[in-house]
Amino acid sequence: MRALTRRAVVGGGGAAGVMKAFGADGPPRFTTKAMRQNASVRDVDTLLVLATDVSNSVIKERWEVQRNGYAAAFANEDVQKALLSGARGAIGLCLVQWSSYDQQEHVVPWTYLDSREMIGVFSLLLKGMERQFSSNTGIGAALRYCANYLDEAPYRAERAVIDISGDGHDNQPIVIGDAGPDIAHSLDPLPARQREVLQSIALDGASVAEAAARLGISEGAVRVALHRGLAALAKRSEKS
């Protein structure tokens, strides 16, 4: 029996912007659409997307482990304290269920959590949520959806995380227009570094740290290549 696994993609995502800090030569900085438009939005310490695998290999018992586990975690006082321990004392959080390449839904939309009471309410929402899909496994498409949803977050943050659970290999990889039948072909137009990083993470299931070790580059360089590669794929998809 395969075990459910979880990966965290830290920094940003496909359509989520990456830009240079003003007057600095440091590493690229995560941004969202609201941040790029300098909109008047609330600040949070972290934007967190919980991306839950509900493909058909996730049997009823495993689905309940995910749902009840999330609910129990957010009801835990130590977890609540950790979530509120940042400089701003708040996080932006949502939950996405995903299955095949065209099946993703933000079951719990972006929610501003700045107190234990609000986190407790979020826990109850998770405990009562219903399963939306049960089909094939489209990990790359799920990451792309989460990246785009990150870009729509109505908050300002310097850090973003996509925490994704998975129960198998990507058997419905991303297809960009008529680019080809599999994700490897759709990655061909990308620069070599972006292509290698996306291959490692989206297709092979490597973590950021594992991809960095495999490719002989820093974790920061992996995150930048991942963000830019997903952004390029999303832009190509919009044009097709």
XYZ file of N, CA and C in Angstrom:
720
model
N 0.847 -1.202 0.000
C 0.000 0.000 0.000
C 0.879 1.248 0.000
N 0.638 2.132 -0.938
C 1.401 3.370 -0.981
C 0.983 4.286 0.161
N 1.932 5.069 0.647
C 1.629 6.032 1.705
C 1.427 7.404 1.086
N 0.552 8.185 1.692
C 0.401 9.572 1.277
C 1.680 10.323 1.583
N 2.115 11.163 0.663
C 3.300 11.979 0.892
C 2.939 13.442 0.751
N 3.775 14.300 1.343
C 3.525 15.734 1.282
C 4.813 16.441 0.891
N 4.689 17.448 0.046
C 5.816 18.272 -0.367
C 5.444 19.729 -0.146
N 6.414 20.532 0.169
C 6.177 21.969 0.298
C 6.995 22.706 -0.742
N 6.337 23.507 -1.558
C 7.004 24.384 -2.510
C 7.011 25.772 -1.894
N 8.189 26.261 -1.544
C 8.296 27.502 -0.787
C 8.742 28.638 -1.679
N 8.144 29.809 -1.491
C 8.567 31.000 -2.200
C 7.427 31.623 -2.956
N 6.958 30.979 -4.006
C 5.862 31.506 -4.792
C 5.406 30.453 -5.765
N 4.820 30.848 -6.903
C 4.330 29.842 -7.814
C 4.270 30.347 -9.220
N 3.659 29.562 -10.084
C 3.646 29.819 -11.513
C 3.342 31.236 -11.902
N 2.091 31.658 -11.737
C 1.735 33.005 -12.131
C 2.087 34.007 -11.069
N 2.433 33.552 -9.877
C 2.859 34.467 -8.835
C 4.162 35.103 -9.271
N 4.272 36.400 -9.116
C 5.401 37.129 -9.678
C 6.677 36.947 -8.895
N 7.811 37.099 -9.588
C 9.116 37.147 -8.960
C 9.818 38.350 -9.538
N 10.229 39.266 -8.651
C 10.818 40.509 -9.134
C 12.016 40.872 -8.275
N 12.890 41.711 -8.802
C 14.035 42.183 -8.057
C 13.610 43.271 -7.079
N 14.183 43.217 -5.869
C 13.911 44.273 -4.898
C 14.493 45.583 -5.423
N 13.811 46.696 -5.152
C 14.263 47.981 -5.640
C 15.650 48.300 -5.102
N 16.544 48.639 -6.019
C 17.873 49.083 -5.629
C 18.727 47.997 -5.007
N 18.398 46.730 -5.236
C 19.152 45.649 -4.602
C 19.515 44.607 -5.639
N 20.635 43.937 -5.372
C 21.071 42.870 -6.264
C 20.872 41.511 -5.619
N 20.032 41.470 -4.587
C 19.789 40.231 -3.856
C 18.894 39.301 -4.637
N 18.435 38.237 -3.977
C 17.604 37.237 -4.657
C 16.247 37.799 -5.023
N 15.580 37.226 -6.029
C 14.245 37.680 -6.405
C 13.277 37.549 -5.229
N 12.227 38.366 -5.258
C 11.264 38.433 -4.168
C 9.897 37.997 -4.663
N 9.211 37.242 -3.832
C 7.868 36.788 -4.167
C 6.891 37.963 -4.165
N 5.974 37.988 -5.133
C 4.927 39.001 -5.170
C 3.617 38.361 -5.614
N 2.521 39.050 -5.348
C 1.213 38.666 -5.870
C 0.691 39.822 -6.727
N -0.429 39.579 -7.399
C -1.019 40.625 -8.224
C -1.332 41.868 -7.389
N -1.906 41.666 -6.194
C -2.240 42.800 -5.328
C -0.994 43.579 -4.946
N 0.093 42.879 -4.693
C 1.344 43.547 -4.326
C 1.920 44.316 -5.504
N 1.876 43.713 -6.699
C 2.414 44.397 -7.876
C 1.605 45.638 -8.228
N 0.306 45.605 -7.905
C -0.559 46.760 -8.166
C -0.564 47.741 -7.007
N 0.238 47.443 -5.974
C 0.324 48.287 -4.793
C -1.048 48.540 -4.177
N -1.870 47.493 -4.171
C -3.225 47.607 -3.631
C -3.180 47.708 -2.104
N -4.214 48.305 -1.563
C -4.335 48.445 -0.113
C -4.912 47.141 0.447
N -4.027 46.258 0.873
C -4.446 44.952 1.387
C -3.756 44.696 2.721
N -4.282 43.741 3.463
C -3.719 43.423 4.772
C -2.422 42.628 4.640
N -1.520 42.831 5.594
C -0.247 42.118 5.627
C -0.393 40.810 6.396
N 0.258 39.774 5.917
C 0.326 38.498 6.622
C 1.775 38.024 6.603
N 2.096 37.121 7.516
C 3.461 36.588 7.551
C 3.701 35.590 6.433
N 2.701 34.779 6.129
C 2.840 33.712 5.131
C 1.525 33.495 4.407
N 1.618 33.192 3.122
C 0.477 32.698 2.359
C 0.643 31.188 2.239
N -0.346 30.439 2.702
C -0.242 28.981 2.725
C -1.390 28.352 1.962
N -1.039 27.572 0.934
C -2.017 26.790 0.174
C -1.896 25.331 0.606
N -2.974 24.785 1.140
C -3.035 23.352 1.429
C -3.639 22.672 0.205
N -2.852 21.893 -0.498
C -3.292 21.247 -1.742
C -3.457 19.758 -1.488
N -4.707 19.307 -1.463
C -5.042 17.960 -1.010
C -5.383 17.044 -2.175
N -4.682 15.939 -2.266
C -4.919 14.940 -3.309
C -6.215 14.184 -3.022
N -7.160 14.256 -3.965
C -8.404 13.486 -3.839
C -8.604 12.605 -5.076
N -7.495 12.184 -5.705
C -7.591 11.301 -6.871
C -8.103 9.935 -6.436
N -8.426 9.083 -7.409
C -9.104 7.831 -7.069
C -8.233 6.835 -6.321
N -6.926 7.056 -6.269
C -6.075 6.186 -5.454
C -6.165 6.528 -3.969
N -6.729 7.692 -3.662
C -6.936 8.070 -2.262
C -8.278 7.474 -1.825
N -8.209 6.309 -1.214
C -9.432 5.638 -0.785
C -10.093 6.407 0.356
N -11.311 6.009 0.699
C -12.100 6.723 1.699
C -11.335 6.919 3.008
N -10.656 5.873 3.457
C -9.928 5.971 4.724
C -8.803 6.996 4.640
N -8.106 7.046 3.501
C -7.012 8.012 3.349
C -7.549 9.434 3.239
N -8.683 9.586 2.586
C -9.302 10.902 2.515
C -9.644 11.393 3.917
N -10.173 10.521 4.741
C -10.537 10.913 6.099
C -9.309 11.220 6.941
N -8.214 10.513 6.681
C -6.956 10.827 7.373
C -6.518 12.254 7.042
N -6.597 12.623 5.756
C -6.206 13.971 5.359
C -7.120 15.017 5.995
N -8.414 14.854 5.801
C -9.367 15.852 6.300
C -9.297 15.991 7.815
N -9.358 14.875 8.528
C -9.348 14.937 9.987
C -7.989 15.371 10.520
N -6.930 14.990 9.812
C -5.594 15.413 10.234
C -5.414 16.914 10.142
N -5.847 17.504 9.021
C -5.790 18.957 8.891
C -6.610 19.629 9.990
N -7.828 19.149 10.203
C -8.706 19.758 11.206
C -8.093 19.670 12.594
N -7.541 18.510 12.933
C -6.928 18.340 14.250
C -5.707 19.228 14.424
N -4.919 19.362 13.359
C -3.722 20.205 13.444
C -4.083 21.652 13.748
N -5.091 22.170 13.042
C -5.445 23.580 13.245
C -6.211 23.806 14.546
N -6.676 22.752 15.174
C -7.310 22.869 16.494
C -6.282 22.778 17.609
N -5.058 22.399 17.279
C -4.002 22.223 18.272
C -3.440 23.581 18.716
N -3.332 23.789 20.012
C -2.890 25.082 20.537
C -1.458 25.414 20.129
N -0.578 24.411 20.086
C 0.810 24.663 19.691
C 0.886 25.097 18.228
N 0.092 24.462 17.382
C 0.057 24.851 15.966
C -0.499 26.265 15.833
N -1.562 26.569 16.538
C -2.144 27.911 16.504
C -1.129 28.963 16.940
N -0.403 28.663 17.998
C 0.613 29.597 18.487
C 1.694 29.827 17.442
N 2.127 28.738 16.786
C 3.168 28.860 15.756
C 2.684 29.693 14.576
N 1.440 29.486 14.158
C 0.901 30.217 13.017
C 0.818 31.720 13.285
N 0.651 32.082 14.546
C 0.484 33.494 14.911
C 1.767 34.116 15.454
N 2.880 33.394 15.351
C 4.114 33.841 15.998
C 4.952 34.798 15.164
N 4.532 35.079 13.937
C 5.300 35.974 13.079
C 5.160 37.434 13.464
N 5.893 38.284 12.757
C 5.903 39.710 13.071
C 4.527 40.352 12.920
N 3.713 39.854 11.988
C 2.395 40.447 11.743
C 1.285 39.728 12.495
N 1.581 38.552 13.047
C 0.593 37.825 13.833
C -0.604 37.354 13.036
N -0.405 37.071 11.736
C -1.518 36.642 10.883
C -0.966 35.878 9.692
N -1.791 34.971 9.151
C -1.442 34.273 7.916
C -2.650 34.284 6.984
N -2.392 34.104 5.696
C -3.448 33.904 4.709
C -3.437 32.445 4.310
N -4.583 31.785 4.382
C -4.610 30.335 4.194
C -5.805 29.922 3.352
N -5.627 28.911 2.521
C -6.731 28.346 1.733
C -6.491 26.855 1.568
N -7.520 26.142 1.126
C -7.369 24.712 0.848
C -7.915 24.396 -0.536
N -7.091 23.696 -1.308
C -7.435 23.285 -2.670
C -7.504 21.763 -2.717
N -8.580 21.240 -3.288
C -8.647 19.805 -3.585
C -8.314 19.618 -5.066
N -7.547 18.570 -5.384
C -7.146 18.357 -6.772
C -7.155 16.874 -7.125
N -7.375 16.628 -8.411
C -7.336 15.259 -8.925
C -6.729 15.274 -10.323
N -7.522 15.140 -11.372
C -6.988 15.078 -12.731
C -6.586 16.463 -13.225
N -6.096 16.535 -14.468
C -5.524 17.776 -14.991
C -6.515 18.934 -15.025
N -7.830 18.640 -15.086
C -8.827 19.709 -15.143
C -9.746 19.700 -13.926
N -9.285 19.118 -12.837
C -10.107 19.030 -11.631
C -9.344 19.596 -10.433
N -9.580 20.862 -10.183
C -9.043 21.541 -9.008
C -10.092 22.537 -8.519
N -10.201 22.664 -7.220
C -11.159 23.624 -6.661
C -10.681 24.118 -5.302
N -10.736 25.454 -5.112
C -10.402 26.000 -3.786
C -11.649 25.870 -2.905
N -11.711 24.758 -2.194
C -12.870 24.418 -1.375
C -13.017 25.400 -0.219
N -11.887 25.809 0.355
C -11.877 26.877 1.358
C -11.071 28.026 0.755
N -11.707 29.138 0.405
C -10.997 30.231 -0.264
C -10.043 30.948 0.687
N -9.330 31.926 0.151
C -8.387 32.685 0.965
C -9.069 33.222 2.216
N -8.452 32.932 3.357
C -9.019 33.310 4.649
C -7.928 33.967 5.495
N -8.271 35.074 6.132
C -7.340 35.814 6.982
C -7.460 35.302 8.405
N -6.368 34.764 8.927
C -6.375 34.178 10.268
C -5.429 34.967 11.171
N -5.988 35.651 12.152
C -5.166 36.470 13.044
C -5.460 36.222 14.520
N -6.150 35.136 14.839
C -6.440 34.799 16.229
C -6.676 33.300 16.348
N -6.542 32.789 17.556
C -6.806 31.366 17.766
C -8.259 31.029 17.460
N -9.147 31.981 17.752
C -10.564 31.750 17.487
C -10.807 31.560 15.995
N -10.171 32.415 15.169
C -10.354 32.295 13.724
C -9.731 31.006 13.187
N -8.596 30.614 13.751
C -7.980 29.362 13.322
C -8.875 28.184 13.708
N -9.534 28.294 14.871
C -10.475 27.256 15.280
C -11.652 27.143 14.328
N -12.140 28.280 13.853
C -13.223 28.273 12.863
C -12.747 27.599 11.580
N -11.510 27.905 11.158
C -10.940 27.293 9.962
C -10.865 25.773 10.137
N -10.492 25.337 11.335
C -10.430 23.907 11.635
C -11.794 23.246 11.444
N -12.850 23.911 11.900
C -14.198 23.355 11.753
C -14.600 23.279 10.280
N -14.182 24.280 9.486
C -14.473 24.248 8.053
C -13.812 23.037 7.400
N -12.579 22.769 7.792
C -11.871 21.625 7.227
C -12.525 20.313 7.641
N -12.933 20.236 8.884
C -13.528 18.998 9.390
C -14.839 18.667 8.678
N -15.566 19.699 8.249
C -16.851 19.478 7.613
C -16.834 19.482 6.101
N -15.654 19.694 5.477
C -15.628 19.812 4.017
C -15.896 18.464 3.356
N -16.500 18.520 2.188
C -16.808 17.316 1.418
C -15.807 17.132 0.292
N -15.615 15.902 -0.081
C -14.703 15.568 -1.177
C -15.331 15.978 -2.504
N -14.515 16.603 -3.386
C -15.043 17.132 -4.639
C -14.778 16.233 -5.845
N -13.688 15.466 -5.832
C -13.313 14.697 -7.020
C -12.850 13.289 -6.622
N -12.705 12.428 -7.617
C -12.073 11.118 -7.449
C -11.764 10.574 -8.843
N -10.653 11.062 -9.408
C -10.317 10.690 -10.779
C -8.819 10.443 -10.875
N -8.211 10.803 -12.009
C -6.794 10.573 -12.222
C -5.940 11.533 -11.407
N -4.624 11.458 -11.607
C -3.674 12.236 -10.811
C -2.933 13.227 -11.702
N -3.212 14.514 -11.527
C -2.563 15.558 -12.307
C -1.797 16.503 -11.403
N -0.606 16.093 -10.986
C 0.169 16.872 -10.013
C 0.630 18.201 -10.606
N 1.142 18.168 -11.826
C 1.617 19.406 -12.443
C 0.504 20.425 -12.598
N -0.669 19.952 -13.040
C -1.809 20.854 -13.200
C -2.253 21.399 -11.848
N -2.157 20.585 -10.801
C -2.523 21.049 -9.458
C -1.587 22.154 -8.997
N -0.291 21.967 -9.225
C 0.670 23.004 -8.841
C 0.428 24.292 -9.618
N 0.114 24.162 -10.903
C -0.155 25.354 -11.715
C -1.391 26.088 -11.193
N -2.443 25.335 -10.866
C -3.657 25.952 -10.320
C -3.343 26.675 -9.016
N -2.592 26.021 -8.141
C -2.257 26.634 -6.853
C -1.401 27.879 -7.040
N -0.484 27.830 -8.004
C 0.353 28.999 -8.278
C -0.493 30.182 -8.736
N -1.433 29.918 -9.625
C -2.315 30.989 -10.095
C -3.190 31.516 -8.968
N -3.661 30.611 -8.097
C -4.503 31.048 -6.983
C -3.685 31.839 -5.964
N -2.417 31.491 -5.811
C -1.527 32.290 -4.968
C -1.448 33.723 -5.479
N -1.373 33.860 -6.783
C -1.250 35.192 -7.365
C -2.486 36.044 -7.087
N -3.638 35.408 -6.827
C -4.876 36.136 -6.566
C -5.077 36.429 -5.075
N -4.152 36.026 -4.242
C -4.311 36.224 -2.799
C -4.489 37.705 -2.472
N -5.511 38.056 -1.702
C -5.790 39.466 -1.402
C -5.010 39.972 -0.191
N -3.766 39.535 -0.071
C -2.931 39.933 1.058
C -1.528 40.255 0.569
N -0.749 40.853 1.462
C 0.650 41.161 1.180
C 1.524 40.270 2.056
N 2.485 39.582 1.441
C 3.357 38.680 2.187
C 4.703 38.584 1.491
N 5.715 38.191 2.243
C 7.044 37.980 1.682
C 7.356 36.500 1.518
N 6.442 35.658 1.953
C 6.698 34.217 1.909
C 5.414 33.502 1.530
N 5.539 32.489 0.674
C 4.382 31.698 0.264
C 4.770 30.231 0.215
N 3.825 29.365 0.581
C 4.074 27.930 0.606
C 2.893 27.200 -0.026
N 3.189 26.279 -0.934
C 2.186 25.327 -1.416
C 2.511 23.994 -0.767
N 1.671 23.559 0.149
C 1.863 22.287 0.848
C 0.965 21.265 0.160
N 1.575 20.368 -0.611
C 0.793 19.472 -1.457
C 0.953 18.025 -1.010
N -0.181 17.334 -0.868
C -0.164 15.903 -0.567
C -0.329 15.129 -1.865
N 0.225 13.926 -1.916
C 0.138 13.139 -3.137
C 0.111 11.655 -2.848
N -0.473 10.890 -3.770
C -0.642 9.457 -3.563
C -0.321 8.685 -4.836
N 0.662 9.145 -5.560
C 0.991 8.424 -6.782
C 1.700 9.311 -7.780
N 1.987 8.768 -8.960
C 2.681 9.510 -10.010
C 1.683 10.315 -10.842
N 2.206 11.328 -11.505
C 1.396 12.181 -12.372
C 1.034 11.400 -13.635
N -0.200 10.855 -13.682
C -0.611 10.104 -14.872
C -1.445 10.937 -15.829
N -1.588 12.232 -15.531
C -2.225 13.174 -16.461
C -1.410 14.459 -16.471
N -0.218 14.417 -17.028
C 0.671 15.577 -16.992
C 0.142 16.745 -17.801
N 0.707 17.895 -17.530
C 0.283 19.130 -18.188
C 0.501 19.031 -19.690
N -0.476 19.456 -20.448
C -0.363 19.574 -21.900
C -0.655 21.020 -22.262
N 0.262 21.671 -22.952
C 0.102 23.063 -23.347
C -0.324 23.113 -24.809
N -1.604 23.447 -25.043
C -2.108 23.528 -26.402
C -1.855 22.235 -27.167
N -1.166 22.342 -28.301
C -0.831 21.167 -29.095
C 0.629 20.787 -28.930
N 1.216 21.190 -27.808
C 2.655 20.991 -27.633
C 3.033 19.525 -27.592
N 2.135 18.650 -27.137
C 2.511 17.248 -27.095
C 1.716 16.507 -26.055
N 1.884 15.192 -25.993
C 1.068 14.374 -25.107
C 1.558 14.298 -23.676
N 2.718 14.849 -23.350
C 3.193 14.700 -21.988
C 3.917 15.950 -21.527
N 4.179 15.994 -20.237
C 4.782 17.191 -19.654
C 6.198 17.417 -20.164
N 6.942 16.340 -20.421
C 8.302 16.514 -20.912
C 8.314 17.302 -22.214
N 7.376 16.980 -23.113
C 7.308 17.697 -24.385
C 6.905 19.152 -24.163
N 5.975 19.405 -23.246
C 5.513 20.773 -22.997
C 6.593 21.632 -22.381
N 7.617 21.006 -21.768
C 8.709 21.760 -21.157
C 9.799 22.141 -22.153
N 9.748 21.575 -23.354
C 10.818 21.786 -24.327
C 11.145 23.255 -24.592
N 10.135 24.169 -24.696
C 10.473 25.558 -25.016
C 11.147 26.312 -23.881
N 11.139 25.764 -22.678
C 11.690 26.473 -21.529
C 13.212 26.436 -21.537
N 13.852 27.427 -20.891
C 15.309 27.367 -20.705
C 15.690 26.095 -19.944
N 16.904 25.634 -20.148
C 17.333 24.348 -19.613
C 17.152 24.248 -18.101
N 17.533 25.286 -17.357
C 17.433 25.225 -15.904
C 15.984 25.085 -15.445
N 15.087 25.871 -16.026
C 13.668 25.782 -15.665
C 13.110 24.406 -16.018
N 13.516 23.890 -17.151
C 13.033 22.582 -17.601
C 13.491 21.476 -16.638
N 14.743 21.539 -16.221
C 15.280 20.527 -15.310
C 14.596 20.577 -13.951
N 14.359 21.785 -13.457
C 13.720 21.930 -12.148
C 12.280 21.434 -12.185
N 11.534 21.824 -13.231
C 10.149 21.373 -13.340
C 10.073 19.859 -13.529
N 10.985 19.307 -14.290
C 11.031 17.855 -14.464
C 11.230 17.168 -13.117
N 12.146 17.694 -12.309
C 12.461 17.075 -11.023
C 11.298 17.164 -10.047
N 10.657 18.341 -9.972
C 9.645 18.564 -8.944
C 8.262 18.127 -9.408
N 7.827 18.607 -10.579
C 6.452 18.351 -11.018
C 6.250 16.926 -11.522
N 7.286 16.341 -12.109
C 7.123 15.009 -12.694
C 7.722 13.901 -11.830
N 8.930 14.158 -11.308
C 9.612 13.123 -10.528
C 9.240 13.171 -9.049
N 8.576 14.255 -8.608
C 8.123 14.338 -7.224
C 9.193 14.705 -6.219
N 10.292 15.290 -6.685
C 11.365 15.682 -5.769
C 10.967 16.925 -4.985
N 11.517 17.070 -3.787
C 11.337 18.294 -3.016
C 12.315 19.342 -3.542
N 12.183 20.579 -3.050
C 13.114 21.632 -3.452
C 14.537 21.240 -3.083
N 14.721 20.724 -1.866
C 16.058 20.331 -1.419
C 16.617 19.193 -2.268
N 15.772 18.218 -2.588
C 16.216 17.086 -3.400
C 16.577 17.527 -4.812
N 15.770 18.436 -5.376
C 16.071 18.944 -6.719
C 17.391 19.712 -6.721
N 17.617 20.495 -5.670
C 18.863 21.261 -5.573
C 20.071 20.332 -5.529
N 19.977 19.276 -4.730
C 21.089 18.326 -4.635
C 21.301 17.595 -5.952
N 20.200 17.230 -6.599
C 20.280 16.485 -7.861
C 20.920 17.330 -8.959
N 20.580 18.630 -8.989
C 21.053 19.501 -10.066
C 22.323 20.260 -9.713
N 22.753 20.162 -8.451
C 23.984 20.831 -8.040
C 23.859 22.340 -7.964
N 22.665 22.833 -7.573
C 22.441 24.273 -7.435
C 21.827 24.545 -6.066
N 21.701 25.820 -5.707
C 21.142 26.171 -4.405
C 19.624 26.011 -4.398
N 19.050 25.878 -3.200
C 17.594 25.786 -3.095
C 16.937 27.069 -3.585
N 17.582 28.209 -3.342
C 17.041 29.468 -3.842
C 16.960 29.493 -5.353
N 17.988 28.970 -6.005
C 17.982 28.919 -7.476
C 16.890 27.974 -7.980
N 16.650 26.882 -7.255
C 15.562 25.970 -7.631
C 14.230 26.686 -7.566
N 13.984 27.426 -6.484
C 12.699 28.115 -6.319
C 12.483 29.148 -7.427
N 13.523 29.899 -7.734
C 13.396 30.912 -8.789
C 13.081 30.257 -10.127
N 13.803 29.187 -10.466
C 13.558 28.495 -11.734
C 12.163 27.893 -11.767
N 11.707 27.355 -10.628
C 10.363 26.779 -10.552
C 9.313 27.843 -10.792
N 9.436 28.971 -10.133
C 8.463 30.055 -10.270
C 8.393 30.561 -11.707
N 9.567 30.788 -12.292
C 9.600 31.344 -13.638
C 9.117 30.329 -14.673
N 9.460 29.059 -14.470
C 9.001 28.033 -15.398
C 7.498 27.864 -15.374
N 6.902 27.825 -14.167
C 5.454 27.703 -14.055
C 4.746 28.929 -14.625
N 5.336 30.102 -14.411
C 4.754 31.320 -14.964
C 4.739 31.265 -16.491
N 5.823 30.775 -17.068
C 5.888 30.669 -18.528
C 4.869 29.669 -19.056
N 4.701 28.546 -18.366
C 3.719 27.549 -18.783
C 2.302 28.104 -18.681
N 2.028 28.823 -17.601
C 0.699 29.400 -17.439
C 0.405 30.407 -18.542
N 1.390 31.200 -18.918
C 1.193 32.203 -19.963
C 0.934 31.518 -21.316
N 1.665 30.441 -21.587
C 1.450 29.711 -22.836
C 0.056 29.090 -22.857
N -0.393 28.589 -21.692
C -1.707 27.975 -21.609
C -2.810 28.993 -21.885
N -2.631 30.225 -21.374
C -3.633 31.274 -21.591
C -3.745 31.655 -23.060
N -2.646 31.563 -23.795
C -2.656 31.949 -25.198
C -3.210 30.866 -26.099
N -3.210 29.609 -25.603
C -3.635 28.493 -26.456
C -5.145 28.413 -26.529
